[in-house]
Phi, psi and omega in degrees: 000124188264167188333304199298320172299313162321306185305288159346286172334289206289338191281331169299313182291314170293330164307290161342299193289342188293313192300326175288320171297325157349106179281139171304340196267339187292155186276172182256350165198145175311148174293325176197203178205136193223115198233132163246131181136222195241195193297338185288333182243014184274122183233059147127357158314312163307353177285338188250010184242170176282104186208155167273333203293091173209161188217017181301010188215178174282132062252328187313146184054034178275332154237054182276100191301136334302163183304153180071028197241071186282086174279341207105011201252122162299068184178160180288348185212238206260164176288154166292327177280350164284335182268305168307306183337297176292341156315307188276334162135008172277141177284341172255155143282151204286145203253135185316171198273293184318310199310139162330323178277001203245073176238166162057180178326345182307316184273011139313308184289338171138185190202148180249138193226010200272154170209142196268150184104358185284170168193196194282327174282127170281359163287327176290136193087010196279007159301333198264351179108251190274171201172122185254097189255195202310309176305312195278349166275007152275319177311307182318306190293315161349292206284338186286297196329313203282342173296317190290339188282322188290331208279319201232002184088163187293306194294316170297316203280313173312319180312293180309320184298307176312331186242027184274152180244128170248154185212121189257126162217123180174168204110334184302307174319316182288353179254305193273321160270019179220280180299293174293001175271351191229125199274331171313300192281347173286324161325280212259010176229146182274168174298316203276320182308302173316302165314314162298321138328306186282315179312312186302317197272329196295299197293347170282331179294304178286341174291287187319333181270343160284300174345310182286345168123358167295135196237320176233104223242086185287125156241136193266133157292158189290128170281178184307035201307009159287337188287311195302172177294317178300323206257328152336302191284335184265017189228041185302341154320327190281358180078236178264345201276176167286181175256133166293312182271306166335299173315278183336304173305323178283320169283337165293326170296300177320329166315298181287343195278307178301307189297321174302293176316315183299333208263323176298316169304315177299323174264348190256128179291116158077027180261156183235081178265129158265126178285061194290117199265053194311305203303312183294314157343270194290000191258318186285323172302300164318319188268334175238026209286330190274325164321322183263359172074054158236180199242332176230125198243007193243326208249176164262154203265336178252113187205134177256321176228154182083146186315316189257358146099016165299011204239020183212141167277191173262139193218167172323303204265024170286153167258156201222114162342126189296312175268103153326316186271006163252021181239148175287312192235154185261321195233196193271347182265310205251157177262171184289166157298344174286312185299313171322274201302310146351280184294318180312320191277343172266359160286344188265326189232342202292154167305188188263342168297356179259326177194136169220146017261009172216185165247187199289348185277326167291337188278334159329296183261024173271000000 
């Protein structure tokens, strides 16, 4: 039995013990769900801006309830944050900030600010034209926060925000649609320098979110981007293996990100930042895909061009695999609903190898 398996056996025992030790003072649920990030968690904000990065057409949303519902999610079904919201008891999906119906008291259950092609650095994603970068997403949250304070009053709003769940899923595009996209950048800027720029900027962004009242914040690291169909097809010399450089960049960033999260927890009073290790989770899924019930771990289910289906986005002309639940990847960049479900469950209930220093259910009780 490996360390990863042992970790989950121990977690199950601790969870059973917690049922008997649960404090009467613990939260029954988060007050709201506020989501920031990129296309991995975008639920339709890019539908409302001028951008190439859109997914509001079939076969995207092929399995999203109700079926054949292309909302702008880059998946055949739900995103990780959709599933987390459902598992935590919300009866509706957290709506996109730019939707015309996301107004008034609707925002009190939470808002999704994520935007496909966005990144930590403002220049990231310019190849897709429009996108709402992290700084602009935080600007949008300022407006939501102003409404909440006007609606509740300052004191109640502070308590409400302190008990809300916040999450940030970002960083992949800074490599895929910035550093790796420009040969000039890679020649003149070392990986260490580029990653340090990302960490410095992200530090400012996370502190800004804290200063606006967020206390329970899940920060998702960069996954194994060298294993996605896009990078496999763009780097044919890698053969059947994952591409080394993108994964090395992700590992370098993730190491510094975990240190940042630990520093924020140490230096910001009452903060509870969680480091969600999606790199480890997805790497384990790819390496042991059959044990998770998958049949394909390296190719896009929705494919149009490329050996791995990674040379074109999921488009109406694409060919879709007959059983989406057997594929790890939906398109060149994004997981299927089936993969997102596994990731979500590990972030909700996993051990410290999945999410550190506690999981999301434990965060709710912390």
